[in-house]
Amino acid sequence: MAETVILCAADEVVEGEIKQAPLPDGSNVALYRVEGAIYATADMCTHGEASLAEEGIISGKIVECTFHFGTFDVTTGEPTGMPCEVALKTYPVTIVDGQVQIEV
Ligand code: FES
Protein backbone atom coordinates (compact mmCIF):
# COMPACT_ATOMS: atom_id res chain seq x y z
CA MET A 1 0.00 0.00 0.00
CA ALA A 2 1.33 3.45 -0.84
CA GLU A 3 2.50 5.57 2.05
CA THR A 4 2.95 9.34 1.90
CA VAL A 5 6.29 10.52 3.22
CA ILE A 6 7.09 14.19 3.89
CA LEU A 7 10.75 14.77 3.03
CA CYS A 8 11.70 18.41 3.46
CA ALA A 9 10.72 21.95 2.59
CA ALA A 10 10.48 22.53 -1.14
CA ASP A 11 12.78 25.53 -0.97
CA GLU A 12 15.58 23.28 0.35
CA VAL A 13 15.72 21.67 -3.11
CA VAL A 14 17.64 24.03 -5.34
CA GLU A 15 18.72 23.91 -8.94
CA GLY A 16 22.24 22.52 -9.38
CA GLU A 17 22.32 20.69 -6.04
CA ILE A 18 21.15 17.27 -4.89
CA LYS A 19 19.26 16.95 -1.61
CA GLN A 20 19.32 13.64 0.25
CA ALA A 21 16.31 12.66 2.35
CA PRO A 22 15.65 9.50 4.39
CA LEU A 23 12.82 7.04 3.87
CA PRO A 24 11.14 5.03 6.65
CA ASP A 25 12.79 1.82 5.38
CA GLY A 26 16.28 3.23 6.02
CA SER A 27 17.13 3.93 2.40
CA ASN A 28 17.42 7.43 0.98
CA VAL A 29 16.00 9.38 -1.90
CA ALA A 30 17.77 12.06 -3.88
CA LEU A 31 15.84 15.22 -4.74
CA TYR A 32 16.61 17.48 -7.68
CA ARG A 33 15.09 20.68 -9.06
CA VAL A 34 14.95 20.77 -12.85
CA GLU A 35 13.47 23.81 -14.59
CA GLY A 36 11.52 24.64 -11.43
CA ALA A 37 10.01 21.19 -10.84
CA ILE A 38 11.19 18.76 -8.16
CA TYR A 39 12.05 15.15 -9.01
CA ALA A 40 12.86 12.26 -6.67
CA THR A 41 14.89 9.12 -7.35
CA ALA A 42 16.52 6.43 -5.27
CA ASP A 43 19.75 7.89 -3.90
CA MET A 44 21.86 4.80 -4.55
CA CYS A 45 23.40 4.44 -8.01
CA THR A 46 22.22 1.22 -9.67
CA HIS A 47 25.79 0.42 -10.75
CA GLY A 48 27.46 0.42 -7.33
CA GLU A 49 27.44 1.64 -3.76
CA ALA A 50 27.48 5.35 -4.53
CA SER A 51 25.12 7.92 -3.06
CA LEU A 52 24.06 10.23 -5.85
CA ALA A 53 23.38 13.03 -3.36
CA GLU A 54 26.90 12.74 -1.96
CA GLU A 55 28.86 11.70 -5.06
CA GLY A 56 26.71 12.89 -7.94
CA ILE A 57 26.78 16.01 -10.05
CA ILE A 58 23.51 17.34 -11.48
CA SER A 59 23.55 19.21 -14.74
CA GLY A 60 20.14 20.06 -16.16
CA LYS A 61 18.15 16.82 -15.84
CA ILE A 62 21.21 14.55 -15.98
CA VAL A 63 22.92 13.30 -12.84
CA GLU A 64 26.43 11.94 -13.19
CA CYS A 65 27.69 9.41 -10.67
CA THR A 66 31.33 10.30 -10.13
CA PHE A 67 32.32 6.76 -9.14
CA HIS A 68 32.44 5.55 -12.76
CA PHE A 69 30.88 8.53 -14.59
CA GLY A 70 27.61 6.79 -15.40
CA THR A 71 24.58 9.04 -15.91
CA PHE A 72 20.81 9.03 -15.46
CA ASP A 73 17.91 11.23 -16.50
CA VAL A 74 16.47 12.20 -13.09
CA THR A 75 13.05 13.00 -14.57
CA THR A 76 12.55 9.39 -15.70
CA GLY A 77 15.24 7.41 -13.86
CA GLU A 78 16.47 6.01 -17.17
CA PRO A 79 20.21 5.41 -17.56
CA THR A 80 21.75 7.71 -20.14
CA GLY A 81 25.42 6.83 -19.96
CA MET A 82 27.54 3.74 -19.38
CA PRO A 83 28.26 1.89 -17.18
CA CYS A 84 24.76 2.47 -15.76
CA GLU A 85 22.22 0.17 -17.40
CA VAL A 86 19.51 -0.26 -14.77
CA ALA A 87 17.02 2.58 -14.22
CA LEU A 88 16.84 4.41 -10.92
CA LYS A 89 13.57 4.02 -9.04
CA THR A 90 11.62 7.25 -9.26
CA TYR A 91 8.88 8.60 -7.00
CA PRO A 92 6.02 10.94 -7.92
CA VAL A 93 6.49 14.23 -6.08
CA THR A 94 3.78 16.52 -4.78
CA ILE A 95 4.25 19.80 -2.94
CA VAL A 96 1.77 20.33 -0.09
CA ASP A 97 2.00 23.47 2.05
CA GLY A 98 5.54 24.02 0.81
CA GLN A 99 6.66 20.51 1.79
CA VAL A 100 7.97 17.87 -0.61
CA GLN A 101 5.92 14.67 -0.41
CA ILE A 102 6.38 11.35 -2.21
CA GLU A 103 4.45 8.11 -2.33
CA VAL A 104 6.48 5.05 -1.40
FE1 FES B 1 27.67 4.84 -10.06
FE2 FES B 1 29.49 3.03 -10.90
S1 FES B 1 28.68 3.30 -8.89
S2 FES B 1 28.56 4.65 -12.05
JSON list of C-alpha atoms and ligand atoms in Angstrom, two decimals:
[
{"chain": "A", "resi": 1, "resn": "MET", "atom": "CA", "xyz": [0.00, 0.00, 0.00]},
{"chain": "A", "resi": 2, "resn": "ALA", "atom": "CA", "xyz": [1.33, 3.45, -0.84]},
{"chain": "A", "resi": 3, "resn": "GLU", "atom": "CA", "xyz": [2.50, 5.57, 2.05]},
{"chain": "A", "resi": 4, "resn": "THR", "atom": "CA", "xyz": [2.95, 9.34, 1.90]},
{"chain": "A", "resi": 5, "resn": "VAL", "atom": "CA", "xyz": [6.29, 10.52, 3.22]},
{"chain": "A", "resi": 6, "resn": "ILE", "atom": "CA", "xyz": [7.09, 14.19, 3.89]},
{"chain": "A", "resi": 7, "resn": "LEU", "atom": "CA", "xyz": [10.75, 14.77, 3.03]},
{"chain": "A", "resi": 8, "resn": "CYS", "atom": "CA", "xyz": [11.70, 18.41, 3.46]},
{"chain": "A", "resi": 9, "resn": "ALA", "atom": "CA", "xyz": [10.72, 21.95, 2.59]},
{"chain": "A", "resi": 10, "resn": "ALA", "atom": "CA", "xyz": [10.48, 22.53, -1.14]},
{"chain": "A", "resi": 11, "resn": "ASP", "atom": "CA", "xyz": [12.78, 25.53, -0.97]},
{"chain": "A", "resi": 12, "resn": "GLU", "atom": "CA", "xyz": [15.58, 23.28, 0.35]},
{"chain": "A", "resi": 13, "resn": "VAL", "atom": "CA", "xyz": [15.72, 21.67, -3.11]},
{"chain": "A", "resi": 14, "resn": "VAL", "atom": "CA", "xyz": [17.64, 24.03, -5.34]},
{"chain": "A", "resi": 15, "resn": "GLU", "atom": "CA", "xyz": [18.72, 23.91, -8.94]},
{"chain": "A", "resi": 16, "resn": "GLY", "atom": "CA", "xyz": [22.24, 22.52, -9.38]},
{"chain": "A", "resi": 17, "resn": "GLU", "atom": "CA", "xyz": [22.32, 20.69, -6.04]},
{"chain": "A", "resi": 18, "resn": "ILE", "atom": "CA", "xyz": [21.15, 17.27, -4.89]},
{"chain": "A", "resi": 19, "resn": "LYS", "atom": "CA", "xyz": [19.26, 16.95, -1.61]},
{"chain": "A", "resi": 20, "resn": "GLN", "atom": "CA", "xyz": [19.32, 13.64, 0.25]},
{"chain": "A", "resi": 21, "resn": "ALA", "atom": "CA", "xyz": [16.31, 12.66, 2.35]},
{"chain": "A", "resi": 22, "resn": "PRO", "atom": "CA", "xyz": [15.65, 9.50, 4.39]},
{"chain": "A", "resi": 23, "resn": "LEU", "atom": "CA", "xyz": [12.82, 7.04, 3.87]},
{"chain": "A", "resi": 24, "resn": "PRO", "atom": "CA", "xyz": [11.14, 5.03, 6.65]},
{"chain": "A", "resi": 25, "resn": "ASP", "atom": "CA", "xyz": [12.79, 1.82, 5.38]},
{"chain": "A", "resi": 26, "resn": "GLY", "atom": "CA", "xyz": [16.28, 3.23, 6.02]},
{"chain": "A", "resi": 27, "resn": "SER", "atom": "CA", "xyz": [17.13, 3.93, 2.40]},
{"chain": "A", "resi": 28, "resn": "ASN", "atom": "CA", "xyz": [17.42, 7.43, 0.98]},
{"chain": "A", "resi": 29, "resn": "VAL", "atom": "CA", "xyz": [16.00, 9.38, -1.90]},
{"chain": "A", "resi": 30, "resn": "ALA", "atom": "CA", "xyz": [17.77, 12.06, -3.88]},
{"chain": "A", "resi": 31, "resn": "LEU", "atom": "CA", "xyz": [15.84, 15.22, -4.74]},
{"chain": "A", "resi": 32, "resn": "TYR", "atom": "CA", "xyz": [16.61, 17.48, -7.68]},
{"chain": "A", "resi": 33, "resn": "ARG", "atom": "CA", "xyz": [15.09, 20.68, -9.06]},
{"chain": "A", "resi": 34, "resn": "VAL", "atom": "CA", "xyz": [14.95, 20.77, -12.85]},
{"chain": "A", "resi": 35, "resn": "GLU", "atom": "CA", "xyz": [13.47, 23.81, -14.59]},
{"chain": "A", "resi": 36, "resn": "GLY", "atom": "CA", "xyz": [11.52, 24.64, -11.43]},
{"chain": "A", "resi": 37, "resn": "ALA", "atom": "CA", "xyz": [10.01, 21.19, -10.84]},
{"chain": "A", "resi": 38, "resn": "ILE", "atom": "CA", "xyz": [11.19, 18.76, -8.16]},
{"chain": "A", "resi": 39, "resn": "TYR", "atom": "CA", "xyz": [12.05, 15.15, -9.01]},
{"chain": "A", "resi": 40, "resn": "ALA", "atom": "CA", "xyz": [12.86, 12.26, -6.67]},
{"chain": "A", "resi": 41, "resn": "THR", "atom": "CA", "xyz": [14.89, 9.12, -7.35]},
{"chain": "A", "resi": 42, "resn": "ALA", "atom": "CA", "xyz": [16.52, 6.43, -5.27]},
{"chain": "A", "resi": 43, "resn": "ASP", "atom": "CA", "xyz": [19.75, 7.89, -3.90]},
{"chain": "A", "resi": 44, "resn": "MET", "atom": "CA", "xyz": [21.86, 4.80, -4.55]},
{"chain": "A", "resi": 45, "resn": "CYS", "atom": "CA", "xyz": [23.40, 4.44, -8.01]},
{"chain": "A", "resi": 46, "resn": "THR", "atom": "CA", "xyz": [22.22, 1.22, -9.67]},
{"chain": "A", "resi": 47, "resn": "HIS", "atom": "CA", "xyz": [25.79, 0.42, -10.75]},
{"chain": "A", "resi": 48, "resn": "GLY", "atom": "CA", "xyz": [27.46, 0.42, -7.33]},
{"chain": "A", "resi": 49, "resn": "GLU", "atom": "CA", "xyz": [27.44, 1.64, -3.76]},
{"chain": "A", "resi": 50, "resn": "ALA", "atom": "CA", "xyz": [27.48, 5.35, -4.53]},
{"chain": "A", "resi": 51, "resn": "SER", "atom": "CA", "xyz": [25.12, 7.92, -3.06]},
{"chain": "A", "resi": 52, "resn": "LEU", "atom": "CA", "xyz": [24.06, 10.23, -5.85]},
{"chain": "A", "resi": 53, "resn": "ALA", "atom": "CA", "xyz": [23.38, 13.03, -3.36]},
{"chain": "A", "resi": 54, "resn": "GLU", "atom": "CA", "xyz": [26.90, 12.74, -1.96]},
{"chain": "A", "resi": 55, "resn": "GLU", "atom": "CA", "xyz": [28.86, 11.70, -5.06]},
{"chain": "A", "resi": 56, "resn": "GLY", "atom": "CA", "xyz": [26.71, 12.89, -7.94]},
{"chain": "A", "resi": 57, "resn": "ILE", "atom": "CA", "xyz": [26.78, 16.01, -10.05]},
{"chain": "A", "resi": 58, "resn": "ILE", "atom": "CA", "xyz": [23.51, 17.34, -11.48]},
{"chain": "A", "resi": 59, "resn": "SER", "atom": "CA", "xyz": [23.55, 19.21, -14.74]},
{"chain": "A", "resi": 60, "resn": "GLY", "atom": "CA", "xyz": [20.14, 20.06, -16.16]},
{"chain": "A", "resi": 61, "resn": "LYS", "atom": "CA", "xyz": [18.15, 16.82, -15.84]},
{"chain": "A", "resi": 62, "resn": "ILE", "atom": "CA", "xyz": [21.21, 14.55, -15.98]},
{"chain": "A", "resi": 63, "resn": "VAL", "atom": "CA", "xyz": [22.92, 13.30, -12.84]},
{"chain": "A", "resi": 64, "resn": "GLU", "atom": "CA", "xyz": [26.43, 11.94, -13.19]},
{"chain": "A", "resi": 65, "resn": "CYS", "atom": "CA", "xyz": [27.69, 9.41, -10.67]},
{"chain": "A", "resi": 66, "resn": "THR", "atom": "CA", "xyz": [31.33, 10.30, -10.13]},
{"chain": "A", "resi": 67, "resn": "PHE", "atom": "CA", "xyz": [32.32, 6.76, -9.14]},
{"chain": "A", "resi": 68, "resn": "HIS", "atom": "CA", "xyz": [32.44, 5.55, -12.76]},
{"chain": "A", "resi": 69, "resn": "PHE", "atom": "CA", "xyz": [30.88, 8.53, -14.59]},
{"chain": "A", "resi": 70, "resn": "GLY", "atom": "CA", "xyz": [27.61, 6.79, -15.40]},
{"chain": "A", "resi": 71, "resn": "THR", "atom": "CA", "xyz": [24.58, 9.04, -15.91]},
{"chain": "A", "resi": 72, "resn": "PHE", "atom": "CA", "xyz": [20.81, 9.03, -15.46]},
{"chain": "A", "resi": 73, "resn": "ASP", "atom": "CA", "xyz": [17.91, 11.23, -16.50]},
{"chain": "A", "resi": 74, "resn": "VAL", "atom": "CA", "xyz": [16.47, 12.20, -13.09]},
{"chain": "A", "resi": 75, "resn": "THR", "atom": "CA", "xyz": [13.05, 13.00, -14.57]},
{"chain": "A", "resi": 76, "resn": "THR", "atom": "CA", "xyz": [12.55, 9.39, -15.70]},
{"chain": "A", "resi": 77, "resn": "GLY", "atom": "CA", "xyz": [15.24, 7.41, -13.86]},
{"chain": "A", "resi": 78, "resn": "GLU", "atom": "CA", "xyz": [16.47, 6.01, -17.17]},
{"chain": "A", "resi": 79, "resn": "PRO", "atom": "CA", "xyz": [20.21, 5.41, -17.56]},
{"chain": "A", "resi": 80, "resn": "THR", "atom": "CA", "xyz": [21.75, 7.71, -20.14]},
{"chain": "A", "resi": 81, "resn": "GLY", "atom": "CA", "xyz": [25.42, 6.83, -19.96]},
{"chain": "A", "resi": 82, "resn": "MET", "atom": "CA", "xyz": [27.54, 3.74, -19.38]},
{"chain": "A", "resi": 83, "resn": "PRO", "atom": "CA", "xyz": [28.26, 1.89, -17.18]},
{"chain": "A", "resi": 84, "resn": "CYS", "atom": "CA", "xyz": [24.76, 2.47, -15.76]},
{"chain": "A", "resi": 85, "resn": "GLU", "atom": "CA", "xyz": [22.22, 0.17, -17.40]},
{"chain": "A", "resi": 86, "resn": "VAL", "atom": "CA", "xyz": [19.51, -0.26, -14.77]},
{"chain": "A", "resi": 87, "resn": "ALA", "atom": "CA", "xyz": [17.02, 2.58, -14.22]},
{"chain": "A", "resi": 88, "resn": "LEU", "atom": "CA", "xyz": [16.84, 4.41, -10.92]},
{"chain": "A", "resi": 89, "resn": "LYS", "atom": "CA", "xyz": [13.57, 4.02, -9.04]},
{"chain": "A", "resi": 90, "resn": "THR", "atom": "CA", "xyz": [11.62, 7.25, -9.26]},
{"chain": "A", "resi": 91, "resn": "TYR", "atom": "CA", "xyz": [8.88, 8.60, -7.00]},
{"chain": "A", "resi": 92, "resn": "PRO", "atom": "CA", "xyz": [6.02, 10.94, -7.92]},
{"chain": "A", "resi": 93, "resn": "VAL", "atom": "CA", "xyz": [6.49, 14.23, -6.08]},
{"chain": "A", "resi": 94, "resn": "THR", "atom": "CA", "xyz": [3.78, 16.52, -4.78]},
{"chain": "A", "resi": 95, "resn": "ILE", "atom": "CA", "xyz": [4.25, 19.80, -2.94]},
{"chain": "A", "resi": 96, "resn": "VAL", "atom": "CA", "xyz": [1.77, 20.33, -0.09]},
{"chain": "A", "resi": 97, "resn": "ASP", "atom": "CA", "xyz": [2.00, 23.47, 2.05]},
{"chain": "A", "resi": 98, "resn": "GLY", "atom": "CA", "xyz": [5.54, 24.02, 0.81]},
{"chain": "A", "resi": 99, "resn": "GLN", "atom": "CA", "xyz": [6.66, 20.51, 1.79]},
{"chain": "A", "resi": 100, "resn": "VAL", "atom": "CA", "xyz": [7.97, 17.87, -0.61]},
{"chain": "A", "resi": 101, "resn": "GLN", "atom": "CA", "xyz": [5.92, 14.67, -0.41]},
{"chain": "A", "resi": 102, "resn": "ILE", "atom": "CA", "xyz": [6.38, 11.35, -2.21]},
{"chain": "A", "resi": 103, "resn": "GLU", "atom": "CA", "xyz": [4.45, 8.11, -2.33]},
{"chain": "A", "resi": 104, "resn": "VAL", "atom": "CA", "xyz": [6.48, 5.05, -1.40]},
{"chain": "B", "resi": 1, "resn": "FES", "atom": "FE1", "xyz": [27.67, 4.84, -10.06]},
{"chain": "B", "resi": 1, "resn": "FES", "atom": "FE2", "xyz": [29.49, 3.03, -10.90]},
{"chain": "B", "resi": 1, "resn": "FES", "atom": "S1", "xyz": [28.68, 3.30, -8.89]},
{"chain": "B", "resi": 1, "resn": "FES", "atom": "S2", "xyz": [28.56, 4.65, -12.05]}
]
